[in-house]
Coordinates of C-alpha atoms in Angstrom, one line a residue:
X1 CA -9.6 -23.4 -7.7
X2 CA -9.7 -20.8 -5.1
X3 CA -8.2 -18.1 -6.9
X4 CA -10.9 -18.1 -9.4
X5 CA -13.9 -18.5 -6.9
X6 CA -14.4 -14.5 -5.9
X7 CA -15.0 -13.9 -9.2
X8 CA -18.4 -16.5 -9.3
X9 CA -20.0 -15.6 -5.9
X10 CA -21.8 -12.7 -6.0
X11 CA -22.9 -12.9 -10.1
X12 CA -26.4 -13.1 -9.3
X13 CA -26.5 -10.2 -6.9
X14 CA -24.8 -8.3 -9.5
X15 CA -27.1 -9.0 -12.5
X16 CA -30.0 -7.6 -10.0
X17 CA -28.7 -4.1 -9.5
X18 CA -28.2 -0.8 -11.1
X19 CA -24.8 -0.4 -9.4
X20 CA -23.6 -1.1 -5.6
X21 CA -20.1 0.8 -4.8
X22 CA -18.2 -0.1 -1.6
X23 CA -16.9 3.1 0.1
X24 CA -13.5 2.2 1.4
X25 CA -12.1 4.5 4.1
X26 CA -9.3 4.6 6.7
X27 CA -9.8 3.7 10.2
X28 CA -9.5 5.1 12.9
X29 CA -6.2 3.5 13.8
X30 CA -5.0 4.8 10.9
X31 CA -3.3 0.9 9.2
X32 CA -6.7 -0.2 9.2
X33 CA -9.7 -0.1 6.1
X34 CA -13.4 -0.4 6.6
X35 CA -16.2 -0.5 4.4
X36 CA -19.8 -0.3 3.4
X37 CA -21.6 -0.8 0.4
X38 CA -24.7 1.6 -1.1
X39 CA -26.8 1.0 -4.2
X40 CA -27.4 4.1 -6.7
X41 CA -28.2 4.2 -10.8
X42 CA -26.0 3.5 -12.9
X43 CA -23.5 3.4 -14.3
X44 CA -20.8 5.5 -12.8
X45 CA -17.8 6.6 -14.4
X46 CA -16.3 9.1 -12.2
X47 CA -16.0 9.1 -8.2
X48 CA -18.2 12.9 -8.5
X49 CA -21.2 11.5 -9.7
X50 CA -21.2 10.0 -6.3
X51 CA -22.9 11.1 -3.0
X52 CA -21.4 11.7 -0.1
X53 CA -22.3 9.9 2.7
X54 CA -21.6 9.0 6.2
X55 CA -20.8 6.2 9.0
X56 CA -20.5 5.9 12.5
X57 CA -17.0 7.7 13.6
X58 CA -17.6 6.4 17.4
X59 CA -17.7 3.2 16.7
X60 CA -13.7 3.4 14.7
X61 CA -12.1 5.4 17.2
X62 CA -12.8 8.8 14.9
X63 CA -15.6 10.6 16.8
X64 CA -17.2 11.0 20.1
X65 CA -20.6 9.6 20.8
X66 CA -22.4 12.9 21.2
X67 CA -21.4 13.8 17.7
X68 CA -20.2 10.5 15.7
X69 CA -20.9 11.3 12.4
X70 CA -18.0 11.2 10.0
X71 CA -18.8 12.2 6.3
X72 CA -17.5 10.5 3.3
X73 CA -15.9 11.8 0.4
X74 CA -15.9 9.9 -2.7
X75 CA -12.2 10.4 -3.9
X76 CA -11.1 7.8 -7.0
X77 CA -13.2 4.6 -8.2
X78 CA -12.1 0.8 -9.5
X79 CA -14.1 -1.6 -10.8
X80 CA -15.5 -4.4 -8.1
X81 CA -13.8 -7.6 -8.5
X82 CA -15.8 -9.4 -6.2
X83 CA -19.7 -8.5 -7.8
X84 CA -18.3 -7.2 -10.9
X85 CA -20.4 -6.0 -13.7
X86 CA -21.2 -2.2 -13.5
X87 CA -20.4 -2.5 -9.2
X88 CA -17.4 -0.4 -8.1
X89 CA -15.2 0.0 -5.3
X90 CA -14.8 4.0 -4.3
X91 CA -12.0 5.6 -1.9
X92 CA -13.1 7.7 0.4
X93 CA -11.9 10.4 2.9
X94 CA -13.0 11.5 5.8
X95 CA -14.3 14.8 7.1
X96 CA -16.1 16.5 9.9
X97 CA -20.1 17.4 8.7
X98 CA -18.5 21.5 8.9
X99 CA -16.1 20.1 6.0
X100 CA -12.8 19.8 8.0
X101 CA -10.7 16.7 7.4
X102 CA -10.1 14.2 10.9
X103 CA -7.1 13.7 12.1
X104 CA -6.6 10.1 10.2
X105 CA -7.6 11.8 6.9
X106 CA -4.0 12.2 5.5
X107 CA -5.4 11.8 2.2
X108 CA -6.5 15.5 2.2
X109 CA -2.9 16.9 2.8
X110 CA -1.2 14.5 0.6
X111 CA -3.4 16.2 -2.0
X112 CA -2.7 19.9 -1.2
X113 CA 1.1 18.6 -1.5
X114 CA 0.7 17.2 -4.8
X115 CA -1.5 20.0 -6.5
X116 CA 1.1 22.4 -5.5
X117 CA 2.2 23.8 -8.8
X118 CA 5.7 22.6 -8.2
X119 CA 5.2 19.3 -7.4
X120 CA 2.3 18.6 -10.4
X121 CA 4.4 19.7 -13.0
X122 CA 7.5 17.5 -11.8
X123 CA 4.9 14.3 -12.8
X124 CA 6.0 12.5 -9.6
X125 CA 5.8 8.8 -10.4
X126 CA 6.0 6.4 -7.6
X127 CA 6.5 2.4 -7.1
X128 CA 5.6 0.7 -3.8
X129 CA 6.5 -2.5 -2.8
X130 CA 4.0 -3.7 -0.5
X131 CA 5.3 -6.7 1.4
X132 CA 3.1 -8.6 3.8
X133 CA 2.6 -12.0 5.9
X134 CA 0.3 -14.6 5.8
X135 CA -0.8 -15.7 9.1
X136 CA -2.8 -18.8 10.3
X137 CA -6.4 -18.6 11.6
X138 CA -6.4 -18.4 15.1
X139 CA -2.9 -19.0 16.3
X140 CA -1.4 -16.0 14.6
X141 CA 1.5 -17.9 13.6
X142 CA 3.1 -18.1 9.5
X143 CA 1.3 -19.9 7.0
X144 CA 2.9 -22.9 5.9
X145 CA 4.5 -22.5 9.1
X146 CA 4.1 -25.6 12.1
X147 CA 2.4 -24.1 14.4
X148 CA 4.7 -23.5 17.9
X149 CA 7.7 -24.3 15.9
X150 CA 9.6 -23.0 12.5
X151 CA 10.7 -23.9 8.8
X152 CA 13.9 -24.6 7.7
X153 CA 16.6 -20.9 7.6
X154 CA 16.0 -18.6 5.0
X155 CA 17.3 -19.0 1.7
X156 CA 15.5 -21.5 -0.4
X157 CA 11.9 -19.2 0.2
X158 CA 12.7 -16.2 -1.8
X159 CA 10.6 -16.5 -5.8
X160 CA 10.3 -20.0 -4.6
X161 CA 8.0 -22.7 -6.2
X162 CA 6.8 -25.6 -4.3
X163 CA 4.4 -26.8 -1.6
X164 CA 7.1 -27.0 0.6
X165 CA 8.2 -23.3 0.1
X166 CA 5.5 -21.0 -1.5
X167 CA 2.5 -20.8 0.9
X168 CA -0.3 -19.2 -0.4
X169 CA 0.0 -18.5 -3.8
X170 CA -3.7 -19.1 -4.3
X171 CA -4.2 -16.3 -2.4
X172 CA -1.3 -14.0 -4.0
X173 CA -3.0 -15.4 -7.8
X174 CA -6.4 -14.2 -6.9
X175 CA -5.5 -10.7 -5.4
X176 CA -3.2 -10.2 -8.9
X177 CA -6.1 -11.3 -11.1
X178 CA -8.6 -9.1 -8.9
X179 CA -6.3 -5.8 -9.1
X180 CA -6.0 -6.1 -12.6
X181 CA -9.5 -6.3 -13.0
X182 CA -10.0 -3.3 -10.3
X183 CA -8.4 -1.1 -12.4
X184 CA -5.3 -1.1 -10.5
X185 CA -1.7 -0.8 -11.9
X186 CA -0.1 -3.6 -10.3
X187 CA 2.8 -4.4 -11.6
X188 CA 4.1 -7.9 -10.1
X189 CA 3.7 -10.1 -7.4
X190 CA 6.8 -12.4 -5.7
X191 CA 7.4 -14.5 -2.4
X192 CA 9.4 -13.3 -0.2
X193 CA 12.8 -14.5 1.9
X194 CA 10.8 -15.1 5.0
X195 CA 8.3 -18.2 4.0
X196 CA 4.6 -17.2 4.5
X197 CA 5.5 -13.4 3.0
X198 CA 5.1 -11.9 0.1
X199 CA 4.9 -8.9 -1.9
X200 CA 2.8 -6.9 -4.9
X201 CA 3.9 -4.0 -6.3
X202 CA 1.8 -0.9 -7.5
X203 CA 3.2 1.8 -9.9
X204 CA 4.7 3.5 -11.8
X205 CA 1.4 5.6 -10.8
X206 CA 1.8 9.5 -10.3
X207 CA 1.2 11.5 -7.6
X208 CA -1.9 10.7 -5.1
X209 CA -3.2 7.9 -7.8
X210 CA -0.1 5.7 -6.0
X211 CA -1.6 5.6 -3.1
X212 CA -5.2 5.5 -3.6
X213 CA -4.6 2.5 -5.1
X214 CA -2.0 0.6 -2.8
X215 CA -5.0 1.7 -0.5
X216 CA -7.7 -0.3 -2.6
X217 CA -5.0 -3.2 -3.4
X218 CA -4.9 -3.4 0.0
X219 CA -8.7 -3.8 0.9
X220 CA -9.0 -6.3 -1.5
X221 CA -6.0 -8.5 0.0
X222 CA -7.9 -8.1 3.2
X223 CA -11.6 -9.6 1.7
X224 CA -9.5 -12.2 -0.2
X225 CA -7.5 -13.5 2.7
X226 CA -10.8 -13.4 4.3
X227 CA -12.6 -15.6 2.3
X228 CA -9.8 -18.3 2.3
X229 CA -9.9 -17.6 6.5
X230 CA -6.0 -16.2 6.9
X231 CA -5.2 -13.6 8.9
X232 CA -3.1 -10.7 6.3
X233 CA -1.1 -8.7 8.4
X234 CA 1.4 -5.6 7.9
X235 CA 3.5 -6.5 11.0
X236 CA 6.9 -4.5 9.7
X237 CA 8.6 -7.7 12.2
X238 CA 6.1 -10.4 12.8
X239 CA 8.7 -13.1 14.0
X240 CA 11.3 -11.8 16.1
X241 CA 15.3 -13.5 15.3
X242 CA 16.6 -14.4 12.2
X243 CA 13.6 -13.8 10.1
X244 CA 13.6 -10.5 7.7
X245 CA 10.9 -7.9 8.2
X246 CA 8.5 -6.5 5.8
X247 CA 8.6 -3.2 4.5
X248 CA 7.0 -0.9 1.8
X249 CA 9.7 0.5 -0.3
X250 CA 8.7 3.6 -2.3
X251 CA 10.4 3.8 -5.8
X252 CA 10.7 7.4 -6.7
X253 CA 11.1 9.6 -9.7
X254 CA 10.5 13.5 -11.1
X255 CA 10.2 14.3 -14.8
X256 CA 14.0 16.0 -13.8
X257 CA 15.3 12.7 -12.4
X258 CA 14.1 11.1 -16.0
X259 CA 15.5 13.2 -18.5
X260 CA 19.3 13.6 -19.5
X261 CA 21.6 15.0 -16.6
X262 CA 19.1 13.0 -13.7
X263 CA 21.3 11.5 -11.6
X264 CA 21.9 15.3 -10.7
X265 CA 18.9 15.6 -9.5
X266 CA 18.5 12.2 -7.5
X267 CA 21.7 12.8 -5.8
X268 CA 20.6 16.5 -4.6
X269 CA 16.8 14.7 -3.8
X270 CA 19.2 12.0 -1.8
X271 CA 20.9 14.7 0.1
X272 CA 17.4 16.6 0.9
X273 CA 16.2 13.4 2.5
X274 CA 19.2 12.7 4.5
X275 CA 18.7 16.1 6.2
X276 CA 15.1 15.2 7.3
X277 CA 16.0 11.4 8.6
X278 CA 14.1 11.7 11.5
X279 CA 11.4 13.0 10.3
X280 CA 11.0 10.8 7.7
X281 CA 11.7 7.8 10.0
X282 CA 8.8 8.8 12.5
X283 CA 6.2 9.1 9.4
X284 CA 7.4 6.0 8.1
X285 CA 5.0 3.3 9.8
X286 CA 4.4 2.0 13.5
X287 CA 7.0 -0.9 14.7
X288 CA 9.6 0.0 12.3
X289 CA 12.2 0.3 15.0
X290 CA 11.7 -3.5 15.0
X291 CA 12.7 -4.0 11.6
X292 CA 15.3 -1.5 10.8
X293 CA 18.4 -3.2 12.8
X294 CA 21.1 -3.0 9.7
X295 CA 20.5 -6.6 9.5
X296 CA 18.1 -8.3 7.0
X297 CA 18.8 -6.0 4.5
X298 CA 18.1 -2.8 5.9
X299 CA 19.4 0.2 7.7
X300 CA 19.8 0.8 11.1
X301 CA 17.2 3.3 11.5
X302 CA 19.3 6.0 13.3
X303 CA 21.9 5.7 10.2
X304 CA 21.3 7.2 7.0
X305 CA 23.3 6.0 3.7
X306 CA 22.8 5.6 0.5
X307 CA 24.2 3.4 -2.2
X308 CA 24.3 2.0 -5.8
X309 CA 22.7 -1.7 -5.5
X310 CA 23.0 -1.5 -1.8
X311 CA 20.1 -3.2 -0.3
X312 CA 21.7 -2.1 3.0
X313 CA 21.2 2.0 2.3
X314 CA 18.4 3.7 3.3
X315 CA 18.0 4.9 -0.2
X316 CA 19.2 2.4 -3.1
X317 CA 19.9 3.8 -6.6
X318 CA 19.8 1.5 -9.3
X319 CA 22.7 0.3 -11.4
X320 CA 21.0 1.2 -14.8
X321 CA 20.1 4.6 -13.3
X322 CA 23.9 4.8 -12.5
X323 CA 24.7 3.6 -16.1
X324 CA 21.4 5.9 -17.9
X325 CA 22.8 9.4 -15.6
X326 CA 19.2 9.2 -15.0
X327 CA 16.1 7.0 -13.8
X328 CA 14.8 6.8 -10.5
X329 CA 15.7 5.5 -6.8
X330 CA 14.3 3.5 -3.8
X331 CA 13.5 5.1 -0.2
X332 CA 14.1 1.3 1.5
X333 CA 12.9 3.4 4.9
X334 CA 9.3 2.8 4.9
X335 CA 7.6 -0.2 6.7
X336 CA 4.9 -2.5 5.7
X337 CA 2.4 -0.8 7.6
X338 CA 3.3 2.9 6.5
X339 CA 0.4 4.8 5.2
X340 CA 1.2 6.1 1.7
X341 CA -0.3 9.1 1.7
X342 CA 2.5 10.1 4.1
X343 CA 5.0 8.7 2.7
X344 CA 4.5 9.8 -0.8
X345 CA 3.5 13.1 -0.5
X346 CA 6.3 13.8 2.3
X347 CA 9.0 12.6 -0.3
X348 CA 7.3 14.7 -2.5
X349 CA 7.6 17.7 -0.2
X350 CA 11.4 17.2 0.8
X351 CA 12.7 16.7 -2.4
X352 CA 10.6 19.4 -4.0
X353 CA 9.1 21.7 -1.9
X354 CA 12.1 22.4 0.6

């Protein structure tokens, strides 16, 4: 069963060290992760027990030649699914060897934003919807998919079950197991309309948390999909036409939004975001122009609205949050390949901080 394999392949290696953590960083085109692995004593139960170290910035596009050493950070650790025992997985960002953060480091501002006293003591709990494609080896094309040509229309693919509409799920049931294992507060797993996607979600997590571990859910998609040879990718339209897109959307609540006389609060949040559409919209992930049509349930990206259990709004709010007066809503905005530190930490800015 391949979505139990990971967890036997590297049992041997792990009974023979103290513990080996992966450092898992951004790269240098800013969608991308990369990694490398060191062995220290152990164990390790916080991410400053750990050394800083350092990688080869030239060869990711984040320094020149003459001066290519980018240093590591350790930031927030999860246990190792793949080697398990006392082996970890670490987040890293990035900085220059004088201690300045590189340009693709958006973890460090994201921070800044959420220790601001006004923002830390709202208790800014996030849910991200990270949706995402399967493609096949080699001809970049859906799996599941026959390769040059395409499945039935959409509509029976959406929470489907069958080998004739769910592709993948070995590969979906192995990265659920392997987050929950990690550490990671995953929260569910579905396929999507277009047959080949699908989604996991992260959260409720608060603050930068959300995002270092979408992040680390991420990397461990990537070395799944790797060992059953599919290609993941966070195309926000990978098939042009009559095919929906794949986006990240950010569920979003303050300690205000949550207690009695909330929907206050979200409406005057909804209204802060509305101002700063374009902003927003530019932050919001690469190719999203793409995906945000008004068709497919989005939309258009020059148009902002919002609605009650409109999956066509920008921003949805929830009928129970409509019913409770309070709760939370959903920035439908972001695409799949949107970096979360941006995105949660800049709704976290407009709605609080301006």
């Amino acid at each position: 069963n391949f979505s139990d394999e990971f967890y036997l392949r590297d049992l041997f290696f792990s009974s023979l060290i103290s513990a080996l953590f992966a450092l898992l960083r951004v790269g240098g085109s800013g969608i991308d992760i990369r990694s490398k692995a060191r062995t220290v004593n152990g164990p390790i139960t916080d991410a400053s027990q750990l050394p800083k170290w350092n990688y080869d910035g030239s060869s990711t596009g984040q320094a020149p030649g003459e001066d290519s050493e980018v240093i590591l950070y350790p930031q927030a650790i999860f246990k190792d699914p793949f080697r398990r025992g006392d082996n970890l997985l670490v987040m890293c960002d990035c900085y220059t060897p004088q201690g300045v953060p590189i340009p693709t480091n958006k973890r460090h501002n994201a921070a800044k934003i959420f220790n601001t006293p006004n923002v830390a003591a709202e208790e800014t709990w996030y849910g991200i919807e990270q949706e995402y494609t399967l493609l096949q080896k080699d001809v970049n094309w859906p799996l599941g998919w026959p390769i040059g040509g395409y499945p039935g229309p959409q509509g029976p693919y959406y929470c489907a079950a069958g080998a004739d509409k769910a592709f993948g799920r070995d590969i979906v049931d192995a990265h659920y197991k392997a987050c929950l294992y990690a550490g990671i507060n995953i929260s569910g797993i579905n396929g999507e309309v277009m047959p080949g996607q699908w989604e996991f979600q992260v959260g409720p997590s608060v603050g930068i948390a959300a995002s270092d571990q979408l992040w680390v859910a991420r990397y461990i998609l990537e070395r799944i999909t790797e060992v059953a040879g599919v290609v993941l990718s966070l195309d926000p339209k990978p098939i042009p036409g009559d095919w929906n897109g794949a986006g990240a959307h950010t569920n979003y609540s303050t300690k205000s939004m949550r207690e009695a006389g909330g929907y206050g609060v979200i409406k005057t949040a909804i209204e802060k975001l509305g101002k700063r559409h374009a902003q927003h919209i530019a932050a919001y992930g690469e190719g999203n122009e793409r995906r945000l049509t008004g068709h497919h349930e989005t939309a258009d990206i020059n148009t902002f609205k919002w609605g009650v259990a409109d999956r066509g709004a920008s921003i949805r709010v929830g009928r129970d949050t409509e019913k409770d007066g309070k709760g939370y809503f959903e920035d439908r905005r972001p695409a799949s390949n949107m970096d979360p530190y941006v995105v949660t930490s800049m709704i976290a800015e407009t709605t609080l901080l301006l």
